[in-house]
Amino acid sequence: GRFYSSLHAVSQGTTTDPAGLQAGRFYTWTEQELVQVLGTRRLAEFESRFELTEKGHVIPRDGQDKDEMGRRLLDALREERQRGRELPETNELIVAVYNGVFVSALVRCGTLFDQPRWLLAGERCLEGVRDGMWDPATGVLRHCSVSGQEGTLLDYGCVAAASLDLYESVGQMRWLDWAAEMVMQIRDRFEWAPDRSLSAFTRYQTSTAQQGWSKARDEPLAQAVVLRTCKKLVSILGAESELGSRVAEFERSMEASHDRVCEESYVTAQLQWWAARVEGALKLTLVANQDSTLLRAAAPFFPTVRHVSTSCLLYTSPSPRDS
C-alpha cells in the first residue's frame, strides 16, 4: 500500500539521440529538436511565447502559453515526447516522509470530499510504513525502504502527523497511539542543536551518515510539523492525562527553544521548503492581517510590499535564487 518516490531521473532514447542517457532527458529539449518537431514557421510562434533555457526547459513568457496557439505548440511537443522517447522507469525507493505527506493528503481530502476509497488508500499506506519501515522493539523509523539509515526529524514528524490525521478521520485508537509513540521517540531520540532547535538527526546517527543528507531537512518545516502535531495531541489527550502531560511538556520545550518554532511558522516553513526546491522565477504570495503573528514571522522572507489595505498586507517573496 506504500507509494514509490518518483520516476528515475535518468532516461534513455530519443528520436535524435537514441543512445543518450541523461538525467531529466525525457522532459527537456534542444533547439535542433524544436526545429525538427515544429518546423520553421511554428518555431517563430514558439519563440514568441516560450523561452528555452540552457538546461532545455521550456518556460512560458508572461502567460502566453494560455492562448490556442500556445496550447497547440505544447501539445505537439508532448505528442513527440510520448512517441519518440522512452518513459523513465519507476524509482522503487519508498521514503517515509513522502508517504507521511501522501497519507495526510489522502485522509484529509477523503474526509472533506466523502471519498472512502481515499481513506482506505491512506490507511493501507500507513500500515505499510508501520509494518515495513518501523521497528517497534527499538522505536526506529527508517528513512527509506532500501537502507538501514534511520529517518530524520522530517521523516518522524510527517509520519506522526499522518497517523494523527488518520485517527481524526477514522477514529481508530491504534493511530492515536502510534502518533503519540512517534512524538515520544522524537523527544527521546533527537538532540537539541546549538541554536536550541531540534537537530535534524537523532543522537544515534554518525556524522558520516549526516553528511549525505540535504541541509534542507534542518529547515523550520520539520520543527513546525512536530510542534503542530504536539499541539493537536495535547488537545485530544488532555494535558491532565499522563501521556498528554508528557507531550505538553515537550511542546513547551519546543516553543521556548527558538523564535522560529511557533504554530504559525508551519505555513511559512512549508513555503520556504517548497521555494528551495523549485527552480525558476517562482514568486510566493502571502496575505495576512496586519497584526498577524504569521506576517511577523514571514516578514524576512517577504520584503516587498505589493498592496496595502485597511485589512491586510500582501507581500511577494523574491525569487528563491535571490533569497
C-alpha atoms as a printed R data frame, in Angstrom:
    type eleno elety resid chain resno       x      y       z
1   ATOM     1    CA   GLY     A     1   0.000  0.000   0.000
2   ATOM     2    CA   ARG     A     2   3.004  2.339   0.161
3   ATOM     3    CA   PHE     A     3   3.930  4.800  -2.589
4   ATOM     4    CA   TYR     A     4   7.137  4.802  -4.617
5   ATOM     5    CA   SER     A     5   9.043  8.074  -4.521
6   ATOM     6    CA   SER     A     6   9.155  9.036  -8.215
7   ATOM     7    CA   LEU     A     7  10.269  8.131 -11.701
8   ATOM     8    CA   HIS     A     8  14.001  7.742 -12.212
9   ATOM     9    CA   ALA     A     9  15.703 10.979 -13.186
10  ATOM    10    CA   VAL     A    10  17.778  9.213 -15.830
11  ATOM    11    CA   SER     A    11  16.073  8.200 -19.078
12  ATOM    12    CA   GLN     A    12  17.315  6.849 -22.357
13  ATOM    13    CA   GLY     A    13  16.337  7.030 -26.013
14  ATOM    14    CA   THR     A    14  15.055  9.978 -28.029
15  ATOM    15    CA   THR     A    15  14.368 10.411 -31.717
16  ATOM    16    CA   THR     A    16  17.523 12.482 -32.164
17  ATOM    17    CA   ASP     A    17  19.760 10.718 -29.669
18  ATOM    18    CA   PRO     A    18  18.572  7.107 -29.240
19  ATOM    19    CA   ALA     A    19  21.686  6.092 -27.321
20  ATOM    20    CA   GLY     A    20  21.643  9.084 -24.999
21  ATOM    21    CA   LEU     A    21  21.468  8.582 -21.241
22  ATOM    22    CA   GLN     A    22  20.931 11.757 -19.240
23  ATOM    23    CA   ALA     A    23  19.178 12.927 -16.114
24  ATOM    24    CA   GLY     A    24  15.916 14.656 -16.995
25  ATOM    25    CA   ARG     A    25  16.340 13.947 -20.715
26  ATOM    26    CA   PHE     A    26  12.715 12.845 -21.121
27  ATOM    27    CA   TYR     A    27  11.458 16.331 -20.234
28  ATOM    28    CA   THR     A    28  13.985 18.620 -21.948
29  ATOM    29    CA   TRP     A    29  14.594 19.849 -25.500
30  ATOM    30    CA   THR     A    30  17.375 21.139 -27.731
31  ATOM    31    CA   GLU     A    31  16.979 23.830 -30.364
32  ATOM    32    CA   GLN     A    32  17.589 21.213 -33.074
33  ATOM    33    CA   GLU     A    33  14.755 19.067 -31.743
34  ATOM    34    CA   LEU     A    34  12.376 22.019 -31.663
35  ATOM    35    CA   VAL     A    35  13.115 22.755 -35.330
36  ATOM    36    CA   GLN     A    36  12.518 19.111 -36.270
37  ATOM    37    CA   VAL     A    37   9.232 18.866 -34.368
38  ATOM    38    CA   LEU     A    38   7.730 22.304 -35.023
39  ATOM    39    CA   GLY     A    39   9.261 23.411 -38.311
40  ATOM    40    CA   THR     A    40  10.490 26.922 -39.107
41  ATOM    41    CA   ARG     A    41   7.095 28.671 -39.180
42  ATOM    42    CA   ARG     A    42   5.807 27.264 -35.911
43  ATOM    43    CA   LEU     A    43   9.231 27.767 -34.301
44  ATOM    44    CA   ALA     A    44   8.749 31.535 -34.661
45  ATOM    45    CA   GLU     A    45   5.377 31.223 -32.913
46  ATOM    46    CA   PHE     A    46   7.056 29.146 -30.220
47  ATOM    47    CA   GLU     A    47   9.842 31.674 -29.589
48  ATOM    48    CA   SER     A    48   7.320 34.497 -29.183
49  ATOM    49    CA   ARG     A    49   5.581 32.560 -26.414
50  ATOM    50    CA   PHE     A    50   8.269 30.440 -24.747
51  ATOM    51    CA   GLU     A    51  11.873 30.562 -23.661
52  ATOM    52    CA   LEU     A    52  14.225 27.576 -23.937
53  ATOM    53    CA   THR     A    53  16.656 27.587 -21.009
54  ATOM    54    CA   GLU     A    54  20.256 26.418 -21.163
55  ATOM    55    CA   LYS     A    55  19.179 23.169 -19.497
56  ATOM    56    CA   GLY     A    56  16.498 22.579 -22.127
57  ATOM    57    CA   HIS     A    57  13.418 23.538 -20.116
58  ATOM    58    CA   VAL     A    58  10.508 25.291 -21.822
59  ATOM    59    CA   ILE     A    59   9.280 28.319 -19.835
60  ATOM    60    CA   PRO     A    60   6.213 30.416 -20.818
61  ATOM    61    CA   ARG     A    61   6.649 34.155 -21.410
62  ATOM    62    CA   ASP     A    62   4.121 36.081 -19.284
63  ATOM    63    CA   GLY     A    63   1.328 33.527 -19.543
64  ATOM    64    CA   GLN     A    64   1.349 33.376 -23.343
65  ATOM    65    CA   ASP     A    65   1.041 29.600 -23.214
66  ATOM    66    CA   LYS     A    66  -2.656 30.097 -22.442
67  ATOM    67    CA   ASP     A    67  -3.823 31.013 -25.926
68  ATOM    68    CA   GLU     A    68  -4.874 28.464 -28.519
69  ATOM    69    CA   MET     A    69  -1.579 28.529 -30.444
70  ATOM    70    CA   GLY     A    70   0.440 28.142 -27.235
71  ATOM    71    CA   ARG     A    71  -1.571 25.074 -26.261
72  ATOM    72    CA   ARG     A    72  -1.138 23.557 -29.712
73  ATOM    73    CA   LEU     A    73   2.618 24.029 -29.608
74  ATOM    74    CA   LEU     A    74   2.878 22.362 -26.200
75  ATOM    75    CA   ASP     A    75   0.629 19.520 -27.365
76  ATOM    76    CA   ALA     A    76   2.941 18.937 -30.343
77  ATOM    77    CA   LEU     A    77   5.939 18.639 -28.043
78  ATOM    78    CA   ARG     A    78   4.094 16.299 -25.684
79  ATOM    79    CA   GLU     A    79   2.996 14.050 -28.546
80  ATOM    80    CA   GLU     A    80   6.540 13.831 -29.880
81  ATOM    81    CA   ARG     A    81   7.846 13.090 -26.409
82  ATOM    82    CA   GLN     A    82   5.387 10.252 -25.884
83  ATOM    83    CA   ARG     A    83   6.009  8.843 -29.350
84  ATOM    84    CA   GLY     A    84   9.765  9.147 -29.617
85  ATOM    85    CA   ARG     A    85  11.127  8.868 -26.088
86  ATOM    86    CA   GLU     A    86  11.348  6.089 -23.569
87  ATOM    87    CA   LEU     A    87   9.479  6.867 -20.354
88  ATOM    88    CA   PRO     A    88  11.796  6.778 -17.311
89  ATOM    89    CA   GLU     A    89  11.401  3.711 -15.149
90  ATOM    90    CA   THR     A    90   9.748  3.869 -11.750
91  ATOM    91    CA   ASN     A    91  12.111  4.581  -8.884
92  ATOM    92    CA   GLU     A    92  11.003  1.935  -6.396
93  ATOM    93    CA   LEU     A    93  12.522  3.760  -3.459
94  ATOM    94    CA   ILE     A    94   9.933  4.187  -0.684
95  ATOM    95    CA   VAL     A    95  10.618  7.235   1.511
96  ATOM    96    CA   ALA     A    96   8.992  7.712   4.923
97  ATOM    97    CA   VAL     A    97   8.431 11.475   4.707
98  ATOM    98    CA   TYR     A    98   6.816 11.287   1.257
99  ATOM    99    CA   ASN     A    99   4.407  8.587   2.388
100 ATOM   100    CA   GLY     A   100   3.547 10.557   5.504
101 ATOM   101    CA   VAL     A   101   2.643 13.577   3.374
102 ATOM   102    CA   PHE     A   102   0.628 11.398   0.961
103 ATOM   103    CA   VAL     A   103  -1.335  9.809   3.817
104 ATOM   104    CA   SER     A   104  -2.219 13.194   5.315
105 ATOM   105    CA   ALA     A   105  -3.414 14.425   1.926
106 ATOM   106    CA   LEU     A   106  -5.467 11.286   1.256
107 ATOM   107    CA   VAL     A   107  -7.248 11.184   4.604
108 ATOM   108    CA   ARG     A   108  -7.937 14.915   4.791
109 ATOM   109    CA   CYS     A   109  -9.318 15.045   1.265
110 ATOM   110    CA   GLY     A   110 -11.114 11.732   1.733
111 ATOM   111    CA   THR     A   111 -12.934 13.158   4.736
112 ATOM   112    CA   LEU     A   112 -13.622 16.534   3.124
113 ATOM   113    CA   PHE     A   113 -14.969 15.095  -0.142
114 ATOM   114    CA   ASP     A   114 -16.548 11.951   1.350
115 ATOM   115    CA   GLN     A   115 -14.303  9.532  -0.536
116 ATOM   116    CA   PRO     A   116 -13.936  6.271   1.464
117 ATOM   117    CA   ARG     A   117 -11.523  4.900  -1.165
118 ATOM   118    CA   TRP     A   118  -9.037  7.659  -0.387
119 ATOM   119    CA   LEU     A   119  -9.290  6.964   3.337
120 ATOM   120    CA   LEU     A   120  -8.686  3.264   2.707
121 ATOM   121    CA   ALA     A   121  -5.685  4.017   0.494
122 ATOM   122    CA   GLY     A   122  -4.234  6.273   3.193
123 ATOM   123    CA   GLU     A   123  -4.734  3.640   5.872
124 ATOM   124    CA   ARG     A   124  -3.154  0.897   3.740
125 ATOM   125    CA   CYS     A   125  -0.194  3.146   3.025
126 ATOM   126    CA   LEU     A   126   0.418  3.968   6.684
127 ATOM   127    CA   GLU     A   127   0.070  0.308   7.626
128 ATOM   128    CA   GLY     A   128   2.792 -0.434   5.084
129 ATOM   129    CA   VAL     A   129   5.070  2.205   6.602
130 ATOM   130    CA   ARG     A   130   4.448  0.945  10.128
131 ATOM   131    CA   ASP     A   131   4.926 -2.726   9.246
132 ATOM   132    CA   GLY     A   132   7.805 -2.313   6.811
133 ATOM   133    CA   MET     A   133   9.821  0.691   7.987
134 ATOM   134    CA   TRP     A   134   9.349  0.897  11.751
135 ATOM   135    CA   ASP     A   135  10.860 -1.357  14.414
136 ATOM   136    CA   PRO     A   136   8.517 -1.424  17.438
137 ATOM   137    CA   ALA     A   137  11.230 -3.023  19.596
138 ATOM   138    CA   THR     A   138  13.643 -0.109  19.197
139 ATOM   139    CA   GLY     A   139  11.299  2.652  18.074
140 ATOM   140    CA   VAL     A   140  13.434  3.321  14.994
141 ATOM   141    CA   LEU     A   141  11.770  4.604  11.826
142 ATOM   142    CA   ARG     A   142  13.859  4.057   8.701
143 ATOM   143    CA   HIS     A   143  14.205  6.845   6.176
144 ATOM   144    CA   CYS     A   144  13.656  4.610   3.145
145 ATOM   145    CA   SER     A   145  12.906  1.045   2.154
146 ATOM   146    CA   VAL     A   146  16.336  0.118   0.773
147 ATOM   147    CA   SER     A   147  18.562  1.426   3.532
148 ATOM   148    CA   GLY     A   148  19.025  0.854   7.225
149 ATOM   149    CA   GLN     A   149  19.571  4.585   7.709
150 ATOM   150    CA   GLU     A   150  17.369  5.992  10.448
151 ATOM   151    CA   GLY     A   151  14.923  8.689   9.492
152 ATOM   152    CA   THR     A   152  15.414 12.388  10.065
153 ATOM   153    CA   LEU     A   153  13.205 14.706  12.075
154 ATOM   154    CA   LEU     A   154  11.094 15.362   8.975
155 ATOM   155    CA   ASP     A   155  10.503 11.623   8.486
156 ATOM   156    CA   TYR     A   156   9.400 11.099  12.091
157 ATOM   157    CA   GLY     A   157   7.366 14.314  12.136
158 ATOM   158    CA   CYS     A   158   5.422 13.694   8.919
159 ATOM   159    CA   VAL     A   159   4.643 10.081   9.826
160 ATOM   160    CA   ALA     A   160   3.424 11.181  13.274
161 ATOM   161    CA   ALA     A   161   1.264 13.880  11.680
162 ATOM   162    CA   ALA     A   162  -0.165 11.368   9.196
163 ATOM   163    CA   SER     A   163  -1.023  8.919  11.967
164 ATOM   164    CA   LEU     A   164  -2.851 11.644  13.876
165 ATOM   165    CA   ASP     A   165  -4.679 12.791  10.735
166 ATOM   166    CA   LEU     A   166  -5.783  9.206  10.137
167 ATOM   167    CA   TYR     A   167  -7.027  8.881  13.716
168 ATOM   168    CA   GLU     A   168  -9.085 12.051  13.347
169 ATOM   169    CA   SER     A   169 -10.625 10.674  10.145
170 ATOM   170    CA   VAL     A   170 -11.342  7.036  11.053
171 ATOM   171    CA   GLY     A   171 -11.335  7.153  14.868
172 ATOM   172    CA   GLN     A   172  -9.148  4.084  15.419
173 ATOM   173    CA   MET     A   173  -7.138  4.310  18.656
174 ATOM   174    CA   ARG     A   174  -4.138  2.484  17.179
175 ATOM   175    CA   TRP     A   175  -3.349  5.525  15.047
176 ATOM   176    CA   LEU     A   176  -3.635  7.908  18.004
177 ATOM   177    CA   ASP     A   177  -1.325  5.615  19.979
178 ATOM   178    CA   TRP     A   178   1.211  5.455  17.160
179 ATOM   179    CA   ALA     A   179   1.214  9.225  16.700
180 ATOM   180    CA   ALA     A   180   1.942  9.635  20.410
181 ATOM   181    CA   GLU     A   181   4.642  6.942  20.213
182 ATOM   182    CA   MET     A   182   6.318  8.785  17.309
183 ATOM   183    CA   VAL     A   183   6.318 12.061  19.249
184 ATOM   184    CA   MET     A   184   7.853 10.375  22.290
185 ATOM   185    CA   GLN     A   185  10.527  8.840  20.056
186 ATOM   186    CA   ILE     A   186  11.278 12.310  18.696
187 ATOM   187    CA   ARG     A   187  11.608 13.610  22.249
188 ATOM   188    CA   ASP     A   188  13.957 10.793  23.282
189 ATOM   189    CA   ARG     A   189  15.998 10.305  20.104
190 ATOM   190    CA   PHE     A   190  16.624 13.806  18.757
191 ATOM   191    CA   GLU     A   191  19.080 16.204  20.350
192 ATOM   192    CA   TRP     A   192  18.857 19.966  20.685
193 ATOM   193    CA   ALA     A   193  21.066 21.764  18.162
194 ATOM   194    CA   PRO     A   194  23.411 24.592  19.257
195 ATOM   195    CA   ASP     A   195  20.763 27.197  18.348
196 ATOM   196    CA   ARG     A   196  18.330 25.338  20.646
197 ATOM   197    CA   SER     A   197  16.175 23.995  17.845
198 ATOM   198    CA   LEU     A   198  15.744 20.255  17.436
199 ATOM   199    CA   SER     A   199  18.505 18.683  15.381
200 ATOM   200    CA   ALA     A   200  17.502 17.110  12.075
201 ATOM   201    CA   PHE     A   201  19.330 13.923  13.118
202 ATOM   202    CA   THR     A   202  18.994 11.549  16.036
203 ATOM   203    CA   ARG     A   203  21.719 11.214  18.633
204 ATOM   204    CA   TYR     A   204  22.455  7.742  17.202
205 ATOM   205    CA   GLN     A   205  23.339  8.828  13.656
206 ATOM   206    CA   THR     A   206  27.016  9.195  12.823
207 ATOM   207    CA   SER     A   207  28.471 12.397  11.411
208 ATOM   208    CA   THR     A   208  29.420 10.464   8.271
209 ATOM   209    CA   ALA     A   209  25.793  9.454   7.702
210 ATOM   210    CA   GLN     A   210  24.611 13.027   8.246
211 ATOM   211    CA   GLN     A   211  26.930 14.431   5.582
212 ATOM   212    CA   GLY     A   212  24.948 12.641   2.879
213 ATOM   213    CA   TRP     A   213  21.684 14.367   3.761
214 ATOM   214    CA   SER     A   214  20.322 17.612   2.389
215 ATOM   215    CA   LYS     A   215  20.715 20.576   4.710
216 ATOM   216    CA   ALA     A   216  17.140 21.477   3.826
217 ATOM   217    CA   ARG     A   217  15.978 18.816   6.283
218 ATOM   218    CA   ASP     A   218  17.048 21.099   9.116
219 ATOM   219    CA   GLU     A   219  14.691 23.809   7.891
220 ATOM   220    CA   PRO     A   220  11.850 25.068  10.119
221 ATOM   221    CA   LEU     A   221   9.319 22.810   8.386
222 ATOM   222    CA   ALA     A   222  10.372 19.746  10.389
223 ATOM   223    CA   GLN     A   223  10.243 21.722  13.630
224 ATOM   224    CA   ALA     A   224   6.835 23.166  12.796
225 ATOM   225    CA   VAL     A   225   5.332 19.798  11.786
226 ATOM   226    CA   VAL     A   226   6.370 18.279  15.118
227 ATOM   227    CA   LEU     A   227   5.112 21.241  17.141
228 ATOM   228    CA   ARG     A   228   1.793 21.273  15.317
229 ATOM   229    CA   THR     A   229   1.372 17.534  15.953
230 ATOM   230    CA   CYS     A   230   2.164 18.017  19.641
231 ATOM   231    CA   LYS     A   231  -0.492 20.706  19.962
232 ATOM   232    CA   LYS     A   232  -3.120 18.511  18.333
233 ATOM   233    CA   LEU     A   233  -2.173 15.552  20.527
234 ATOM   234    CA   VAL     A   234  -2.485 17.584  23.714
235 ATOM   235    CA   SER     A   235  -5.906 18.845  22.642
236 ATOM   236    CA   ILE     A   236  -7.061 15.255  22.077
237 ATOM   237    CA   LEU     A   237  -5.377 13.530  25.036
238 ATOM   238    CA   GLY     A   238  -5.847 16.372  27.514
239 ATOM   239    CA   ALA     A   239  -2.939 17.975  29.339
240 ATOM   240    CA   GLU     A   240  -4.126 16.332  32.577
241 ATOM   241    CA   SER     A   241  -3.587 12.767  31.342
242 ATOM   242    CA   GLU     A   242  -0.217 11.091  31.906
243 ATOM   243    CA   LEU     A   243   0.667 10.857  28.211
244 ATOM   244    CA   GLY     A   244  -0.872 14.238  27.414
245 ATOM   245    CA   SER     A   245   1.205 15.914  30.147
246 ATOM   246    CA   ARG     A   246   4.420 14.434  28.711
247 ATOM   247    CA   VAL     A   247   3.555 15.654  25.233
248 ATOM   248    CA   ALA     A   248   2.608 19.066  26.630
249 ATOM   249    CA   GLU     A   249   5.953 19.320  28.424
250 ATOM   250    CA   PHE     A   250   7.788 18.513  25.187
251 ATOM   251    CA   GLU     A   251   5.627 21.047  23.348
252 ATOM   252    CA   ARG     A   252   6.583 23.773  25.828
253 ATOM   253    CA   SER     A   253  10.264 22.908  25.406
254 ATOM   254    CA   MET     A   254   9.939 23.310  21.643
255 ATOM   255    CA   GLU     A   255   8.056 26.610  21.916
256 ATOM   256    CA   ALA     A   256  10.712 28.020  24.228
257 ATOM   257    CA   SER     A   257  13.606 26.682  22.177
258 ATOM   258    CA   HIS     A   258  13.701 29.185  19.329
259 ATOM   259    CA   ASP     A   259  11.695 32.074  17.924
260 ATOM   260    CA   ARG     A   260  11.235 30.383  14.561
261 ATOM   261    CA   VAL     A   261   9.342 27.454  16.084
262 ATOM   262    CA   CYS     A   262   5.769 28.640  16.501
263 ATOM   263    CA   GLU     A   263   2.416 27.323  15.409
264 ATOM   264    CA   GLU     A   264   2.108 29.922  12.641
265 ATOM   265    CA   SER     A   265   5.537 29.020  11.265
266 ATOM   266    CA   TYR     A   266   4.046 25.805   9.899
267 ATOM   267    CA   VAL     A   267   2.695 27.626   6.839
268 ATOM   268    CA   THR     A   268   5.762 29.835   6.460
269 ATOM   269    CA   ALA     A   269   8.072 26.845   6.729
270 ATOM   270    CA   GLN     A   270   6.186 24.996   4.026
271 ATOM   271    CA   LEU     A   271   6.603 27.981   1.698
272 ATOM   272    CA   GLN     A   272  10.337 28.086   2.413
273 ATOM   273    CA   TRP     A   273  10.688 24.333   1.950
274 ATOM   274    CA   TRP     A   274   8.978 24.332  -1.442
275 ATOM   275    CA   ALA     A   275  10.642 27.514  -2.655
276 ATOM   276    CA   ALA     A   276  14.049 25.978  -2.006
277 ATOM   277    CA   ARG     A   277  13.180 23.068  -4.273
278 ATOM   278    CA   VAL     A   278  11.592 24.812  -7.250
279 ATOM   279    CA   GLU     A   279  13.843 26.378  -9.853
280 ATOM   280    CA   GLY     A   280  12.836 29.369 -11.913
281 ATOM   281    CA   ALA     A   281  11.260 32.725 -11.290
282 ATOM   282    CA   LEU     A   282   8.830 31.415  -8.698
283 ATOM   283    CA   LYS     A   283   7.156 34.068  -6.556
284 ATOM   284    CA   LEU     A   284   5.310 33.288  -3.338
285 ATOM   285    CA   THR     A   285   2.468 35.486  -2.108
286 ATOM   286    CA   LEU     A   286   1.254 35.817   1.468
287 ATOM   287    CA   VAL     A   287  -1.953 37.535   2.553
288 ATOM   288    CA   ALA     A   288  -2.473 38.134   6.271
289 ATOM   289    CA   ASN     A   289  -3.959 40.577   8.769
290 ATOM   290    CA   GLN     A   290  -1.679 43.469   9.667
291 ATOM   291    CA   ASP     A   291  -1.307 42.252  13.259
292 ATOM   292    CA   SER     A   292  -0.839 38.593  12.317
293 ATOM   293    CA   THR     A   293   1.884 36.592  14.064
294 ATOM   294    CA   LEU     A   294   2.285 34.741  10.786
295 ATOM   295    CA   LEU     A   295   3.021 38.002   9.000
296 ATOM   296    CA   ARG     A   296   5.699 38.944  11.526
297 ATOM   297    CA   ALA     A   297   7.302 35.505  11.290
298 ATOM   298    CA   ALA     A   298   7.289 35.597   7.491
299 ATOM   299    CA   ALA     A   299   8.402 39.199   7.055
300 ATOM   300    CA   PRO     A   300  12.111 38.408   6.462
301 ATOM   301    CA   PHE     A   301  11.109 36.224   3.529
302 ATOM   302    CA   PHE     A   302   8.538 38.647   2.073
303 ATOM   303    CA   PRO     A   303  10.341 42.002   1.945
304 ATOM   304    CA   THR     A   304   8.379 43.674  -0.861
305 ATOM   305    CA   VAL     A   305   5.011 45.269  -0.096
306 ATOM   306    CA   ARG     A   306   2.753 44.914  -3.139
307 ATOM   307    CA   HIS     A   307  -0.534 46.176  -1.711
308 ATOM   308    CA   VAL     A   308  -1.716 47.807   1.487
309 ATOM   309    CA   SER     A   309  -5.334 47.981   2.614
310 ATOM   310    CA   THR     A   310  -7.146 48.571   5.868
311 ATOM   311    CA   SER     A   311  -7.484 44.846   6.486
312 ATOM   312    CA   CYS     A   312  -4.426 43.111   5.086
313 ATOM   313    CA   LEU     A   313  -0.948 43.360   3.683
314 ATOM   314    CA   LEU     A   314   0.055 41.450   0.574
315 ATOM   315    CA   TYR     A   315   3.723 40.508   0.285
316 ATOM   316    CA   THR     A   316   5.571 38.814  -2.553
317 ATOM   317    CA   SER     A   317   8.820 36.982  -1.964
318 ATOM   318    CA   PRO     A   318  11.866 37.367  -4.187
319 ATOM   319    CA   SER     A   319  12.806 34.522  -6.472
320 ATOM   320    CA   PRO     A   320  14.376 31.645  -4.453
321 ATOM   321    CA   ARG     A   321  17.581 32.274  -6.408
322 ATOM   322    CA   ASP     A   322  17.715 35.775  -4.902
323 ATOM   323    CA   SER     A   323  16.726 34.732  -1.376
